[in-house]
PDB file of C-alpha atoms and ligand atoms in Angstrom:
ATOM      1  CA  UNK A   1    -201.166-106.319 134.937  1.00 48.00           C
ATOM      2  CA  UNK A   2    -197.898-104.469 135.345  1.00 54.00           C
ATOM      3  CA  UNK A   3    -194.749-105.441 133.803  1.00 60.00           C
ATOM      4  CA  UNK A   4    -191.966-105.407 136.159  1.00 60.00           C
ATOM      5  CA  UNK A   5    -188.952-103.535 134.845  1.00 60.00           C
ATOM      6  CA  UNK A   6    -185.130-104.434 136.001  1.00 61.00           C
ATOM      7  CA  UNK A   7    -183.622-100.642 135.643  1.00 56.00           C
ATOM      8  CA  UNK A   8    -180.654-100.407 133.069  1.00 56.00           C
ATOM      9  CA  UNK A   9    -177.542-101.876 133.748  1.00 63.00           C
ATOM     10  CA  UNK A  10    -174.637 -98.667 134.620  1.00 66.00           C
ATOM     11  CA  UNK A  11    -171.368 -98.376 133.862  1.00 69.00           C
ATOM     12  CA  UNK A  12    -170.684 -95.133 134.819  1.00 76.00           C
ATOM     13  CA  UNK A  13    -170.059 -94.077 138.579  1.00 85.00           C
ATOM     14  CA  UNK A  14    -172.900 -92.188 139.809  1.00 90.00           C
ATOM     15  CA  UNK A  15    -173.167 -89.143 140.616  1.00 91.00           C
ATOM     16  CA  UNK A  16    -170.080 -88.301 137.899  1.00 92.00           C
ATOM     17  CA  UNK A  17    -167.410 -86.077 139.936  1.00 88.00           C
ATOM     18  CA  UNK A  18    -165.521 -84.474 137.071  1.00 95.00           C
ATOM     19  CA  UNK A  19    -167.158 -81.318 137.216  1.00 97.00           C
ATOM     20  CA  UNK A  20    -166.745 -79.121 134.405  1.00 98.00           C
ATOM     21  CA  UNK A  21    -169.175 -75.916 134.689  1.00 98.00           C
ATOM     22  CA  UNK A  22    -170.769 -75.913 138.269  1.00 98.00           C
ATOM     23  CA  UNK A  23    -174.487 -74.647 138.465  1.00 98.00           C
ATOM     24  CA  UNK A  24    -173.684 -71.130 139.821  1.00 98.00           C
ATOM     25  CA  UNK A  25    -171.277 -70.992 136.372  1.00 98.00           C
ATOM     26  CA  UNK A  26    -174.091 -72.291 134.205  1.00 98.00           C
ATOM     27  CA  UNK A  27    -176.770 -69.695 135.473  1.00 98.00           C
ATOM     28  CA  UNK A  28    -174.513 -66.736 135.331  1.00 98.00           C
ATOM     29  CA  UNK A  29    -173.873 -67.609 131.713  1.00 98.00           C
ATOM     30  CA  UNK A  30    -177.380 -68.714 131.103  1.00 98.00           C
ATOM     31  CA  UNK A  31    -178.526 -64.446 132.628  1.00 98.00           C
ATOM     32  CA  UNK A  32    -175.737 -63.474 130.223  1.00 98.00           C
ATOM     33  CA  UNK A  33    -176.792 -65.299 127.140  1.00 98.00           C
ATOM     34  CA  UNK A  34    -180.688 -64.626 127.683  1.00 98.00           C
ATOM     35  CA  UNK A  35    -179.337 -60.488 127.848  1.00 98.00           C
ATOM     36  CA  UNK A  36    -177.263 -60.733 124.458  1.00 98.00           C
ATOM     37  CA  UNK A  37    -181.085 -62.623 122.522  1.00 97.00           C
ATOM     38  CA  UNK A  38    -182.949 -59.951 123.897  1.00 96.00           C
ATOM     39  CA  UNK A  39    -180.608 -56.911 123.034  1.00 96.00           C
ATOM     40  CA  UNK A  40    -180.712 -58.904 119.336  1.00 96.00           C
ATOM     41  CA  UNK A  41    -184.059 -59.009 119.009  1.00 95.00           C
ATOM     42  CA  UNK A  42    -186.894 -56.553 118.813  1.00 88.00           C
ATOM     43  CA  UNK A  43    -190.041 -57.892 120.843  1.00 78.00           C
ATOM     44  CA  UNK A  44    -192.350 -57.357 117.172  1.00 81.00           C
ATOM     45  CA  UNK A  45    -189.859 -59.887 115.821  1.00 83.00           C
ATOM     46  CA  UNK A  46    -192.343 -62.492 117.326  1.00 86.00           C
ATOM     47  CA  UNK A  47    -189.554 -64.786 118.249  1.00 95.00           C
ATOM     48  CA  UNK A  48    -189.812 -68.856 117.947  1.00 97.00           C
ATOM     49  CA  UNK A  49    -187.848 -70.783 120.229  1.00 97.00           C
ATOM     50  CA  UNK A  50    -187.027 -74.137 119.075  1.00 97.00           C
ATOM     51  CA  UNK A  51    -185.396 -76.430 121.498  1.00 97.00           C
ATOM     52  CA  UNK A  52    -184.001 -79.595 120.372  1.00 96.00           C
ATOM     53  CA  UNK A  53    -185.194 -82.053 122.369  1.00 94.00           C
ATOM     54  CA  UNK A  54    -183.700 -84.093 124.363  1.00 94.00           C
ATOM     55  CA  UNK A  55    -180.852 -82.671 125.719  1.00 96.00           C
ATOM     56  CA  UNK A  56    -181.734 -78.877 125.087  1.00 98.00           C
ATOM     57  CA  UNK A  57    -184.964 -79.154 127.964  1.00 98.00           C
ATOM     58  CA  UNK A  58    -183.237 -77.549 131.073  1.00 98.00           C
ATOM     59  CA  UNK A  59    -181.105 -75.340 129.318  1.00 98.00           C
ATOM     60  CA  UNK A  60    -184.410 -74.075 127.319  1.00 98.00           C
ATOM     61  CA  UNK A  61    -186.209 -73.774 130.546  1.00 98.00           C
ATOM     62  CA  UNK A  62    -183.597 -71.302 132.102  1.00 98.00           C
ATOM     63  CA  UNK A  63    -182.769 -69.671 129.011  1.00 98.00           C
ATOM     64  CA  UNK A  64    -186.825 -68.320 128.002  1.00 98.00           C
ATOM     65  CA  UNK A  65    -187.161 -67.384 131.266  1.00 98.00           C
ATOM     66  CA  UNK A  66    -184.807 -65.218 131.903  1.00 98.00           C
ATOM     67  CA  UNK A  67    -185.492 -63.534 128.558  1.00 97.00           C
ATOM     68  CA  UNK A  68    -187.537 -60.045 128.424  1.00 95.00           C
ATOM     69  CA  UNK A  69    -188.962 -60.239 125.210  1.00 94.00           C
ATOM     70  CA  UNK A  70    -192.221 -62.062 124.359  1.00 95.00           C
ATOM     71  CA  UNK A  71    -191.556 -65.719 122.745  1.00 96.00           C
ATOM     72  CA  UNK A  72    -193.131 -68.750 121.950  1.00 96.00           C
ATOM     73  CA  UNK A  73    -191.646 -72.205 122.526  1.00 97.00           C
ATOM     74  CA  UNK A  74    -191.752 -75.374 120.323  1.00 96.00           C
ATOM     75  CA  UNK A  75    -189.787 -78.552 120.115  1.00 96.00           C
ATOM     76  CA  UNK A  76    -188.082 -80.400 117.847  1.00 94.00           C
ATOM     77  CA  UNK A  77    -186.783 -84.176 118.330  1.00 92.00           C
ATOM     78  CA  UNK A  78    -183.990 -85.481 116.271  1.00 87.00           C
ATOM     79  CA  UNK A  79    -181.237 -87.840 116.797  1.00 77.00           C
ATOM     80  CA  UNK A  80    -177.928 -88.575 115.751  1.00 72.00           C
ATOM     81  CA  UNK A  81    -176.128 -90.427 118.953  1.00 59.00           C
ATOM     82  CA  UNK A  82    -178.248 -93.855 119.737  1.00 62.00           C
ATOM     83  CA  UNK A  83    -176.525 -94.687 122.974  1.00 64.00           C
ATOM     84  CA  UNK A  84    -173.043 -94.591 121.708  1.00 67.00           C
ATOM     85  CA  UNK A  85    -170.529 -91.480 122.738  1.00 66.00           C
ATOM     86  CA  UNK A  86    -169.756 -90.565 119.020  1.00 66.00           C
ATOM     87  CA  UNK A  87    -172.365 -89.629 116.018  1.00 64.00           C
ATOM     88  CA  UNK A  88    -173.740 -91.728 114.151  1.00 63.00           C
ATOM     89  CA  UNK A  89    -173.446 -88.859 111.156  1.00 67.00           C
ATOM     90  CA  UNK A  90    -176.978 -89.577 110.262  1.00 72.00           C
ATOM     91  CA  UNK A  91    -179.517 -87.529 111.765  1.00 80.00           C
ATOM     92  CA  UNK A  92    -183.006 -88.661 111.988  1.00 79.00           C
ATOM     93  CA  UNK A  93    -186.325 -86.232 112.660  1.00 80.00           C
ATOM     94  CA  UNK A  94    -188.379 -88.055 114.969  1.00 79.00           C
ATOM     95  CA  UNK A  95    -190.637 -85.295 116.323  1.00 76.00           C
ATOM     96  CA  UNK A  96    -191.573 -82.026 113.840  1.00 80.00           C
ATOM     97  CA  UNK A  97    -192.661 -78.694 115.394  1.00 82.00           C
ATOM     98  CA  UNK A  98    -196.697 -78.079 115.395  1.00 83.00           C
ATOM     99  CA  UNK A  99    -195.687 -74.201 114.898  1.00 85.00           C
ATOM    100  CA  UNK A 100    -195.947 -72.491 111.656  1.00 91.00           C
ATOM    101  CA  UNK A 101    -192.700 -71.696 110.452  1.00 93.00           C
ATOM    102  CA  UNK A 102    -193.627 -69.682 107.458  1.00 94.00           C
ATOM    103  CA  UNK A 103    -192.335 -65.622 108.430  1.00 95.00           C
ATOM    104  CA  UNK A 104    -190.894 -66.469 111.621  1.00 96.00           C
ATOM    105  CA  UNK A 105    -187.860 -65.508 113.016  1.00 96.00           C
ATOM    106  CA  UNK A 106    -186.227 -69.026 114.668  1.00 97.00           C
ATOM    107  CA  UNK A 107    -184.001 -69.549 117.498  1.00 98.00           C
ATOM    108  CA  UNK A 108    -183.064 -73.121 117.785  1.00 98.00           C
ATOM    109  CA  UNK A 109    -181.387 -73.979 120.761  1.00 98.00           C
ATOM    110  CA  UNK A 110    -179.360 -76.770 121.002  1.00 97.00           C
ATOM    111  CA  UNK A 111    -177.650 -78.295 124.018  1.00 97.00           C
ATOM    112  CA  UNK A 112    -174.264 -79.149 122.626  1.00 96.00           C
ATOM    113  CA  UNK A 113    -172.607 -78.394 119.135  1.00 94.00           C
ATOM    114  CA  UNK A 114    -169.954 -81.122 118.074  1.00 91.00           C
ATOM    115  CA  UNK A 115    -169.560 -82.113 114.560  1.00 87.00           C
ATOM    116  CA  UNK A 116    -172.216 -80.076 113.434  1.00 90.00           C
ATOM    117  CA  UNK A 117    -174.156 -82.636 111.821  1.00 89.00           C
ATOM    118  CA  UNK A 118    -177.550 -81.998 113.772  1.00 91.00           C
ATOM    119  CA  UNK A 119    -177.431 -78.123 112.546  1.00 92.00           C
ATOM    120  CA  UNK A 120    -176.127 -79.048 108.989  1.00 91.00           C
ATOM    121  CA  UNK A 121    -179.547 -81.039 108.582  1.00 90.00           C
ATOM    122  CA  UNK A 122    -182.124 -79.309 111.276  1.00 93.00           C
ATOM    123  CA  UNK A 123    -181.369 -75.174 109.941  1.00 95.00           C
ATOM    124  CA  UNK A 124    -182.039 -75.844 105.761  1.00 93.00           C
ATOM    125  CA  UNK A 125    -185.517 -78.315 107.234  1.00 92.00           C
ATOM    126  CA  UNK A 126    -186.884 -75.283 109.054  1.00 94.00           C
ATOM    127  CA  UNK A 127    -185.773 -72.442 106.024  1.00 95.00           C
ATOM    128  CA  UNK A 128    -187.678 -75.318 103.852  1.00 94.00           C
ATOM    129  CA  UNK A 129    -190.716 -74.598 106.099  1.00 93.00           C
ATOM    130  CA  UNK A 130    -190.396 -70.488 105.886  1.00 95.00           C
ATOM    131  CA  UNK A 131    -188.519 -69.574 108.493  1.00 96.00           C
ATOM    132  CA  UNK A 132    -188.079 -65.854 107.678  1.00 96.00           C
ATOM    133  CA  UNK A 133    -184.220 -66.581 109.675  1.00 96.00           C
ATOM    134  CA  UNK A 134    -182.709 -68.936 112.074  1.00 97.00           C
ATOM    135  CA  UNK A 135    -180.142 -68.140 114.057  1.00 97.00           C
ATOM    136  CA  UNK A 136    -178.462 -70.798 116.900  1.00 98.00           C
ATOM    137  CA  UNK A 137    -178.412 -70.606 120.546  1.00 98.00           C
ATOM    138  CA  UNK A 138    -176.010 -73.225 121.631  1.00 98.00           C
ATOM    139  CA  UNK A 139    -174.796 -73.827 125.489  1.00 98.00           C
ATOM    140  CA  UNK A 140    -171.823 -75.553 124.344  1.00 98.00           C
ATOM    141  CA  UNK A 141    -169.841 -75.395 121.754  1.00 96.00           C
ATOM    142  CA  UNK A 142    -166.818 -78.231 120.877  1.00 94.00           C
ATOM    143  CA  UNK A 143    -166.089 -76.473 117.746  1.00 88.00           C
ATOM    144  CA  UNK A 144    -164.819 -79.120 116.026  1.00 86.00           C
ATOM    145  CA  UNK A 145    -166.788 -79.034 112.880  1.00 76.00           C
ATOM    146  CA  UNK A 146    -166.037 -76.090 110.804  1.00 70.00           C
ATOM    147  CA  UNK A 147    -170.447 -75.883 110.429  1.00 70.00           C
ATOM    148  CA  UNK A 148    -171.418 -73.941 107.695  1.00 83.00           C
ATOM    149  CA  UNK A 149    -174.341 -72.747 110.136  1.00 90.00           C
ATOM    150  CA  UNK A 150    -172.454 -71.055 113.014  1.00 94.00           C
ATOM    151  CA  UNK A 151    -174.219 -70.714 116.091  1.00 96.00           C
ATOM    152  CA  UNK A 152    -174.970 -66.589 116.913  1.00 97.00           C
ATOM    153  CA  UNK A 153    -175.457 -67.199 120.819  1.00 98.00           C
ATOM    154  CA  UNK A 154    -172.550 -69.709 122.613  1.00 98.00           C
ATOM    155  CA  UNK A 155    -172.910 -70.402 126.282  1.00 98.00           C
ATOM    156  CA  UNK A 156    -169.178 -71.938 126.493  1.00 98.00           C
ATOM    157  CA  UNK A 157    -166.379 -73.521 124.109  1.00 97.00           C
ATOM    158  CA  UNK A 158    -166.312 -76.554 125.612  1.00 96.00           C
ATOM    159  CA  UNK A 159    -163.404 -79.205 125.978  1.00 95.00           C
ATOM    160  CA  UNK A 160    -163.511 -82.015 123.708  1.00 92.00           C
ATOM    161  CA  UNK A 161    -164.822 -84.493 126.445  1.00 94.00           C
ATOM    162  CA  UNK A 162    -167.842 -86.831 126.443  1.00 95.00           C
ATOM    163  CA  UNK A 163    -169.998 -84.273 128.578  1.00 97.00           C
ATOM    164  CA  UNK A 164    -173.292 -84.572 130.665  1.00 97.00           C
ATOM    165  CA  UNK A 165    -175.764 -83.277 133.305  1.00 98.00           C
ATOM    166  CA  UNK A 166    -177.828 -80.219 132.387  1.00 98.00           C
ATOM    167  CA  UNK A 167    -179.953 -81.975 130.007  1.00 98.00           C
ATOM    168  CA  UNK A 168    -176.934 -83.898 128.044  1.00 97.00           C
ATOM    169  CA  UNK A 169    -177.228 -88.043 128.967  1.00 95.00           C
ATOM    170  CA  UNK A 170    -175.211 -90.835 128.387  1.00 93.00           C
ATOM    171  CA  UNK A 171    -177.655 -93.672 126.861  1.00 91.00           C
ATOM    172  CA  UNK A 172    -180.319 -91.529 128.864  1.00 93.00           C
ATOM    173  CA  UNK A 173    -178.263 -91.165 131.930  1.00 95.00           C
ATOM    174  CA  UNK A 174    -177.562 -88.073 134.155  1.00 96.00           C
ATOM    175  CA  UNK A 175    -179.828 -85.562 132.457  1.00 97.00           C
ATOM    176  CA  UNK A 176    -180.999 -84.351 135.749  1.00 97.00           C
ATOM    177  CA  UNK A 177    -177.829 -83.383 137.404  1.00 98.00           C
ATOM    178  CA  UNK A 178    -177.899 -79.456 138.082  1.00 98.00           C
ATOM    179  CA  UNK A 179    -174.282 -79.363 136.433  1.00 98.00           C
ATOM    180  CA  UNK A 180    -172.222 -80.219 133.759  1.00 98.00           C
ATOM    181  CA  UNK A 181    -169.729 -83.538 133.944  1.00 97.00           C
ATOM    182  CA  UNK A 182    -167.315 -84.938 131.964  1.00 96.00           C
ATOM    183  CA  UNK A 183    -167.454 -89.034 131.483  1.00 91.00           C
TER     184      UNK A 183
HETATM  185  P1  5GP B 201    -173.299 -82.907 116.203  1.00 74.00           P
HETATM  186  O1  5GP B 201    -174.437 -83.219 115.292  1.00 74.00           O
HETATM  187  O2  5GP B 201    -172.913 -81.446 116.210  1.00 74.00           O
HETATM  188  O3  5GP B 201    -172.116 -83.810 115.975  1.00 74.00           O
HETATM  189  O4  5GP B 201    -173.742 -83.304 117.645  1.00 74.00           O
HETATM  190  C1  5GP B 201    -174.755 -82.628 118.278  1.00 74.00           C
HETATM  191  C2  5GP B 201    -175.507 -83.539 119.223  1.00 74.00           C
HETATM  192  O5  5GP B 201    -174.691 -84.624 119.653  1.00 74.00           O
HETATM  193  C3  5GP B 201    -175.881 -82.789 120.477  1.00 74.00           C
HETATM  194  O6  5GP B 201    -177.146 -82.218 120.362  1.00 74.00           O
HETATM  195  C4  5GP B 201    -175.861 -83.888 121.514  1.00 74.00           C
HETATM  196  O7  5GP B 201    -177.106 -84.545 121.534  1.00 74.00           O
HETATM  197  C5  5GP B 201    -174.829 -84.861 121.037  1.00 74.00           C
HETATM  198  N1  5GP B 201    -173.515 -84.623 121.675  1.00 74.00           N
HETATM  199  C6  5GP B 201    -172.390 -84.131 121.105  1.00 74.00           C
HETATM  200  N2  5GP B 201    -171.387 -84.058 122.003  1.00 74.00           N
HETATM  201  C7  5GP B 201    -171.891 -84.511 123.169  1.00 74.00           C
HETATM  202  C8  5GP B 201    -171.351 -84.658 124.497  1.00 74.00           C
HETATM  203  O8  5GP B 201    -170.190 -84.355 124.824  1.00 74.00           O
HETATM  204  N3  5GP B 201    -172.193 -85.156 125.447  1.00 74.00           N
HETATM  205  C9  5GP B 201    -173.487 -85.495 125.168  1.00 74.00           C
HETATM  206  N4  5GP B 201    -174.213 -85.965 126.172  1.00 74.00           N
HETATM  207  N5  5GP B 201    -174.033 -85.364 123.928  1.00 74.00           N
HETATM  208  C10 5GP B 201    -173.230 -84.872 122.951  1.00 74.00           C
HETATM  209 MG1   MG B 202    -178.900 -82.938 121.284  1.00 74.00          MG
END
């Protein structure tokens, strides 16, 4: 028997009109930022890409394949936000990469640097596993935090707005739309 599911109540107004970086914008930046990883790396550097999951899935897809270099992909699952618009300040693993991290050079790509809580915890976990370095691949960047591990690769410094589309939700809302909305 299947349960029959009423879907989530919305408060938002759908499809969100405050666009912020359009898709054209996004992919040019997205060609540009895949250019500046592979002129970083060397292609024996047997690069890891770690996306954090959720909100990092689209911007992951474009980014590895526009890249030159051979990589490898894996996932990581934290999070920090519940449904709410502000961090909770505690992060919490809820999905560990299968990869090896021991000797392996890392790029974790994240959808959306704020406080810099998620990086403060995430970088040290995977240097605790081996990681031979880590460097960040953000797409957006509120820089707002002061982190102590400052992302290497930024798509955009982004305005200090509740932002989504392009992987980012609200309460898993509007992860699909092709750009990138303010709330
Ligand atoms: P931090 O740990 O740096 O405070 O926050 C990073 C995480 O918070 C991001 O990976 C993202 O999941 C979430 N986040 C921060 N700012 C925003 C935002 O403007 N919109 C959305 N949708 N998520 C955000
Ligand atoms: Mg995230």
């Amino acid at each position: 028997m299947t349960e029959r599911r009423e879907p989530p109540a919305r408060n938002d107004a759908w499809p969100p009109s405050a666009v912020i970086y359009d898709a054209e914008t996004i992919a040019a930046r997205v060609r540009a930022l895949a250019a500046e990883i592979d002129a970083a790396y060397e292609a024996e550097d047997r690069l890891l890409v770690v996306g954090l999951l959720k909100g990092s899935f689209i911007f992951l897809a474009d980014l590895v394949r526009a890249l030159s270099m051979p990589v490898q992909v894996d996932f990581l699952v934290v999070s920090s936000y519940g449904d709410a618009k502000v961090s909770s300040g505690r992060v919490r693993l809820e999905y560990a990469a299968r990869s090896s991290m021991e000797g392996r050079n890392v790029l974790l790509v994240e959808d959306i640097v704020d406080s810099g809580t998620t990086l403060e915890d995430v970088v040290p976990r995977l240097l605790g596993l081996g990681a031979r370095s880590v460097e960040i691949c953000t797409l957006l960047h509120k820089r707002l935090g002061g982190s102590r591990h400052e992302p290497r690769f930024v798509g955009f410094d982004a305005p200090n707005a509740f932002l989504v589309g392009y992987g980012l939700d609200h309460a898993e809302d509007f992860r699909q739309l092709p750009y990138i909305a303010s709330l």
